[in-house]
Amino acid sequence: KANDDMKLKICTACRLVRYCSIKCQKEHRPHHERACKQRVAELRDEILFRQPESRHLGDCPLCCLPHPVDRSKATVTGCCSKMICRGCFHA
């Protein structure tokens, strides 16, 4: 009979699978390893390609990064009157 109050161990790499003991985790490892590595790669890609949060000031239309809070670090272009970040202005 399973104990309902048992604290399950979680796979620390992918965080998708839970185990009742370290023994069960070690026994299941050969079956879980491929899916685990795939999920870890997906998580890494999600973090790597996550877009930064947009601010109320908007985003630079060239690099898509949020405008700095300090307006002196942004430039308004004369051709289209859009605000771009200093990095894109100097590039």
Tab-separated table of N, CA and C in Angstrom:
chain	number	residue	atom	x	y	z
A	1	LYS	N	0.843	-1.184	0.000
A	1	LYS	CA	0.000	0.000	0.000
A	1	LYS	C	0.884	1.242	0.000
A	2	ALA	N	0.582	2.179	-0.891
A	2	ALA	CA	1.369	3.409	-0.998
A	2	ALA	C	0.978	4.374	0.111
A	3	ASN	N	1.950	5.077	0.595
A	3	ASN	CA	1.722	6.076	1.631
A	3	ASN	C	1.368	7.399	0.953
A	4	ASP	N	0.164	7.918	1.224
A	4	ASP	CA	-0.288	9.151	0.591
A	4	ASP	C	0.507	10.375	1.045
A	5	ASP	N	1.141	10.284	2.211
A	5	ASP	CA	1.901	11.401	2.750
A	5	ASP	C	3.365	11.370	2.313
A	6	MET	N	3.741	10.420	1.468
A	6	MET	CA	5.126	10.247	1.057
A	6	MET	C	5.586	11.437	0.211
A	7	LYS	N	6.731	11.977	0.530
A	7	LYS	CA	7.328	13.067	-0.239
A	7	LYS	C	8.066	12.449	-1.419
A	8	LEU	N	7.608	12.744	-2.635
A	8	LEU	CA	8.217	12.169	-3.829
A	8	LEU	C	9.474	12.935	-4.210
A	9	LYS	N	10.454	12.194	-4.700
A	9	LYS	CA	11.700	12.777	-5.194
A	9	LYS	C	11.456	13.166	-6.646
A	10	ILE	N	11.977	14.311	-7.056
A	10	ILE	CA	11.776	14.784	-8.421
A	10	ILE	C	13.095	14.711	-9.182
A	11	CYS	N	13.001	14.420	-10.458
A	11	CYS	CA	14.195	14.434	-11.308
A	11	CYS	C	14.687	15.882	-11.359
A	12	THR	N	15.885	16.129	-10.859
A	12	THR	CA	16.379	17.500	-10.760
A	12	THR	C	16.778	18.082	-12.107
A	13	ALA	N	16.961	17.265	-13.112
A	13	ALA	CA	17.346	17.768	-14.431
A	13	ALA	C	16.138	18.278	-15.213
A	14	CYS	N	15.142	17.418	-15.423
A	14	CYS	CA	13.987	17.796	-16.249
A	14	CYS	C	12.783	18.222	-15.431
A	15	ARG	N	12.721	17.829	-14.180
A	15	ARG	CA	11.638	18.166	-13.266
A	15	ARG	C	10.273	17.646	-13.726
A	16	LEU	N	10.262	16.610	-14.554
A	16	LEU	CA	9.012	16.046	-15.064
A	16	LEU	C	8.585	14.772	-14.357
A	17	VAL	N	9.539	14.013	-13.848
A	17	VAL	CA	9.265	12.693	-13.292
A	17	VAL	C	9.510	12.715	-11.787
A	18	ARG	N	8.667	11.991	-11.055
A	18	ARG	CA	8.813	11.894	-9.595
A	18	ARG	C	9.013	10.432	-9.208
A	19	TYR	N	9.793	10.246	-8.167
A	19	TYR	CA	10.119	8.893	-7.709
A	19	TYR	C	9.853	8.774	-6.213
A	20	CYS	N	9.479	7.562	-5.815
A	20	CYS	CA	9.214	7.319	-4.398
A	20	CYS	C	10.511	7.146	-3.616
A	21	SER	N	11.602	6.802	-4.302
A	21	SER	CA	12.881	6.622	-3.612
A	21	SER	C	14.026	6.776	-4.612
A	22	ILE	N	15.210	6.924	-4.064
A	22	ILE	CA	16.401	7.016	-4.914
A	22	ILE	C	16.616	5.698	-5.640
A	23	LYS	N	16.296	4.590	-4.987
A	23	LYS	CA	16.419	3.270	-5.606
A	23	LYS	C	15.555	3.195	-6.867
A	24	CYS	N	14.295	3.627	-6.765
A	24	CYS	CA	13.397	3.620	-7.931
A	24	CYS	C	13.929	4.540	-9.031
A	25	GLN	N	14.486	5.674	-8.630
A	25	GLN	CA	15.031	6.605	-9.605
A	25	GLN	C	16.195	5.966	-10.366
A	26	LYS	N	17.083	5.298	-9.655
A	26	LYS	CA	18.234	4.637	-10.299
A	26	LYS	C	17.781	3.510	-11.217
A	27	GLU	N	16.757	2.766	-10.801
A	27	GLU	CA	16.251	1.671	-11.632
A	27	GLU	C	15.579	2.184	-12.902
A	28	HIS	N	14.933	3.325	-12.815
A	28	HIS	CA	14.203	3.882	-13.957
A	28	HIS	C	15.092	4.711	-14.882
A	29	ARG	N	16.272	5.063	-14.420
A	29	ARG	CA	17.166	5.956	-15.167
A	29	ARG	C	17.399	5.524	-16.616
A	30	PRO	N	17.678	4.259	-16.923
A	30	PRO	CA	17.902	3.890	-18.330
A	30	PRO	C	16.687	4.167	-19.217
A	31	HIS	N	15.495	4.058	-18.664
A	31	HIS	CA	14.280	4.292	-19.445
A	31	HIS	C	13.985	5.793	-19.584
A	32	HIS	N	14.448	6.566	-18.644
A	32	HIS	CA	14.125	7.988	-18.575
A	32	HIS	C	15.191	8.868	-19.220
A	33	GLU	N	16.377	8.367	-19.392
A	33	GLU	CA	17.525	9.190	-19.770
A	33	GLU	C	17.324	9.963	-21.078
A	34	ARG	N	16.832	9.320	-22.115
A	34	ARG	CA	16.665	9.985	-23.421
A	34	ARG	C	15.657	11.138	-23.315
A	35	ALA	N	14.491	10.882	-22.737
A	35	ALA	CA	13.469	11.917	-22.599
A	35	ALA	C	13.957	13.048	-21.700
A	36	CYS	N	14.709	12.698	-20.679
A	36	CYS	CA	15.241	13.685	-19.752
A	36	CYS	C	16.197	14.634	-20.477
A	37	LYS	N	17.127	14.098	-21.241
A	37	LYS	CA	18.091	14.930	-21.972
A	37	LYS	C	17.375	15.829	-22.972
A	38	GLN	N	16.346	15.307	-23.629
A	38	GLN	CA	15.589	16.094	-24.600
A	38	GLN	C	14.882	17.265	-23.892
A	39	ARG	N	14.263	17.000	-22.750
A	39	ARG	CA	13.566	18.056	-22.021
A	39	ARG	C	14.537	19.101	-21.489
A	40	VAL	N	15.699	18.679	-21.039
A	40	VAL	CA	16.706	19.623	-20.544
A	40	VAL	C	17.142	20.547	-21.692
A	41	ALA	N	17.315	19.999	-22.891
A	41	ALA	CA	17.680	20.818	-24.054
A	41	ALA	C	16.563	21.804	-24.388
A	42	GLU	N	15.318	21.361	-24.308
A	42	GLU	CA	14.175	22.250	-24.563
A	42	GLU	C	14.137	23.394	-23.551
A	43	LEU	N	14.361	23.068	-22.280
A	43	LEU	CA	14.372	24.105	-21.248
A	43	LEU	C	15.487	25.108	-21.493
A	44	ARG	N	16.666	24.630	-21.885
A	44	ARG	CA	17.798	25.508	-22.166
A	44	ARG	C	17.456	26.444	-23.329
A	45	ASP	N	16.819	25.908	-24.393
A	45	ASP	CA	16.430	26.729	-25.534
A	45	ASP	C	15.377	27.757	-25.152
A	46	GLU	N	14.419	27.360	-24.306
A	46	GLU	CA	13.390	28.305	-23.862
A	46	GLU	C	14.020	29.472	-23.121
A	47	ILE	N	14.983	29.200	-22.277
A	47	ILE	CA	15.656	30.257	-21.526
A	47	ILE	C	16.502	31.116	-22.466
A	48	LEU	N	17.211	30.467	-23.385
A	48	LEU	CA	18.109	31.163	-24.293
A	48	LEU	C	17.361	32.103	-25.233
A	49	PHE	N	16.210	31.670	-25.749
A	49	PHE	CA	15.499	32.454	-26.753
A	49	PHE	C	14.303	33.222	-26.196
A	50	ARG	N	14.175	33.281	-24.881
A	50	ARG	CA	13.082	34.030	-24.268
A	50	ARG	C	13.264	35.517	-24.564
A	51	GLN	N	12.206	36.160	-25.016
A	51	GLN	CA	12.252	37.594	-25.287
A	51	GLN	C	12.152	38.356	-23.968
A	52	PRO	N	12.854	39.453	-23.864
A	52	PRO	CA	12.759	40.245	-22.635
A	52	PRO	C	11.363	40.842	-22.484
A	53	GLU	N	11.003	41.134	-21.253
A	53	GLU	CA	9.710	41.750	-20.981
A	53	GLU	C	9.683	43.151	-21.590
A	54	SER	N	8.579	43.507	-22.212
A	54	SER	CA	8.427	44.826	-22.796
A	54	SER	C	8.046	45.823	-21.699
A	55	ARG	N	8.490	47.053	-21.833
A	55	ARG	CA	8.155	48.102	-20.875
A	55	ARG	C	7.122	49.031	-21.487
A	56	HIS	N	6.599	49.911	-20.679
A	56	HIS	CA	5.616	50.867	-21.182
A	56	HIS	C	6.227	51.822	-22.201
A	57	LEU	N	7.547	51.935	-22.210
A	57	LEU	CA	8.217	52.802	-23.178
A	57	LEU	C	8.295	52.153	-24.554
A	58	GLY	N	7.979	50.875	-24.636
A	58	GLY	CA	8.028	50.176	-25.912
A	58	GLY	C	9.372	49.519	-26.166
A	59	ASP	N	9.510	48.986	-27.344
A	59	ASP	CA	10.729	48.280	-27.729
A	59	ASP	C	11.396	48.995	-28.895
A	60	CYS	N	12.687	48.821	-28.990
A	60	CYS	CA	13.420	49.340	-30.131
A	60	CYS	C	12.959	48.555	-31.368
A	61	PRO	N	12.538	49.224	-32.445
A	61	PRO	CA	12.045	48.504	-33.613
A	61	PRO	C	13.130	47.746	-34.371
A	62	LEU	N	14.397	48.006	-34.078
A	62	LEU	CA	15.484	47.323	-34.778
A	62	LEU	C	15.954	46.065	-34.058
A	63	CYS	N	16.258	46.190	-32.752
A	63	CYS	CA	16.789	45.040	-32.016
A	63	CYS	C	15.732	44.357	-31.143
A	64	CYS	N	14.545	44.974	-31.030
A	64	CYS	CA	13.411	44.433	-30.267
A	64	CYS	C	13.655	44.353	-28.761
A	65	LEU	N	14.684	45.025	-28.274
A	65	LEU	CA	14.925	45.079	-26.831
A	65	LEU	C	14.123	46.230	-26.240
A	66	PRO	N	13.719	46.122	-24.977
A	66	PRO	CA	12.960	47.208	-24.353
A	66	PRO	C	13.789	48.487	-24.289
A	67	HIS	N	13.125	49.622	-24.476
A	67	HIS	CA	13.818	50.902	-24.349
A	67	HIS	C	14.274	51.094	-22.916
A	68	PRO	N	15.414	51.749	-22.722
A	68	PRO	CA	15.885	52.013	-21.364
A	68	PRO	C	14.949	52.980	-20.652
A	69	VAL	N	14.890	52.866	-19.337
A	69	VAL	CA	14.059	53.767	-18.542
A	69	VAL	C	14.590	55.188	-18.672
A	70	ASP	N	15.899	55.332	-18.721
A	70	ASP	CA	16.543	56.635	-18.893
A	70	ASP	C	16.417	57.047	-20.359
A	71	ARG	N	15.566	58.010	-20.647
A	71	ARG	CA	15.306	58.414	-22.034
A	71	ARG	C	16.543	59.007	-22.716
A	72	SER	N	17.528	59.439	-21.966
A	72	SER	CA	18.739	59.996	-22.572
A	72	SER	C	19.570	58.906	-23.258
A	73	LYS	N	19.236	57.649	-22.996
A	73	LYS	CA	19.961	56.536	-23.624
A	73	LYS	C	19.230	56.001	-24.849
A	74	ALA	N	18.292	56.795	-25.386
A	74	ALA	CA	17.576	56.438	-26.602
A	74	ALA	C	17.597	57.649	-27.524
A	75	THR	N	17.381	57.424	-28.799
A	75	THR	CA	17.430	58.479	-29.798
A	75	THR	C	16.180	58.418	-30.653
A	76	VAL	N	15.621	59.570	-30.968
A	76	VAL	CA	14.484	59.634	-31.885
A	76	VAL	C	15.054	59.890	-33.271
A	77	THR	N	14.714	59.032	-34.227
A	77	THR	CA	15.229	59.192	-35.591
A	77	THR	C	14.458	60.280	-36.317
A	78	GLY	N	15.151	61.014	-37.161
A	78	GLY	CA	14.527	62.104	-37.897
A	78	GLY	C	13.664	61.636	-39.054
A	79	CYS	N	13.983	60.485	-39.611
A	79	CYS	CA	13.267	60.027	-40.808
A	79	CYS	C	11.853	59.532	-40.501
A	80	CYS	N	11.671	58.792	-39.429
A	80	CYS	CA	10.350	58.207	-39.143
A	80	CYS	C	9.843	58.564	-37.748
A	81	SER	N	10.620	59.324	-37.011
A	81	SER	CA	10.279	59.753	-35.648
A	81	SER	C	10.084	58.589	-34.686
A	82	LYS	N	10.728	57.460	-34.956
A	82	LYS	CA	10.668	56.316	-34.036
A	82	LYS	C	11.849	56.394	-33.090
A	83	MET	N	11.616	55.976	-31.854
A	83	MET	CA	12.683	55.954	-30.865
A	83	MET	C	13.433	54.634	-30.995
A	84	ILE	N	14.766	54.718	-31.139
A	84	ILE	CA	15.611	53.522	-31.186
A	84	ILE	C	16.651	53.637	-30.081
A	85	CYS	N	17.190	52.485	-29.676
A	85	CYS	CA	18.196	52.504	-28.612
A	85	CYS	C	19.515	53.050	-29.152
A	86	ARG	N	20.360	53.502	-28.267
A	86	ARG	CA	21.653	54.075	-28.673
A	86	ARG	C	22.518	53.035	-29.387
A	87	GLY	N	22.428	51.796	-28.973
A	87	GLY	CA	23.235	50.759	-29.621
A	87	GLY	C	22.905	50.639	-31.102
A	88	CYS	N	21.611	50.654	-31.434
A	88	CYS	CA	21.193	50.562	-32.836
A	88	CYS	C	21.514	51.852	-33.576
A	89	PHE	N	21.438	52.992	-32.902
A	89	PHE	CA	21.738	54.284	-33.524
A	89	PHE	C	23.196	54.340	-33.962
A	90	HIS	N	24.094	53.788	-33.137
A	90	HIS	CA	25.529	53.854	-33.445
A	90	HIS	C	25.977	52.705	-34.346
A	91	ALA	N	25.134	51.729	-34.538
A	91	ALA	CA	25.527	50.550	-35.342
A	91	ALA	C	25.497	50.816	-36.807
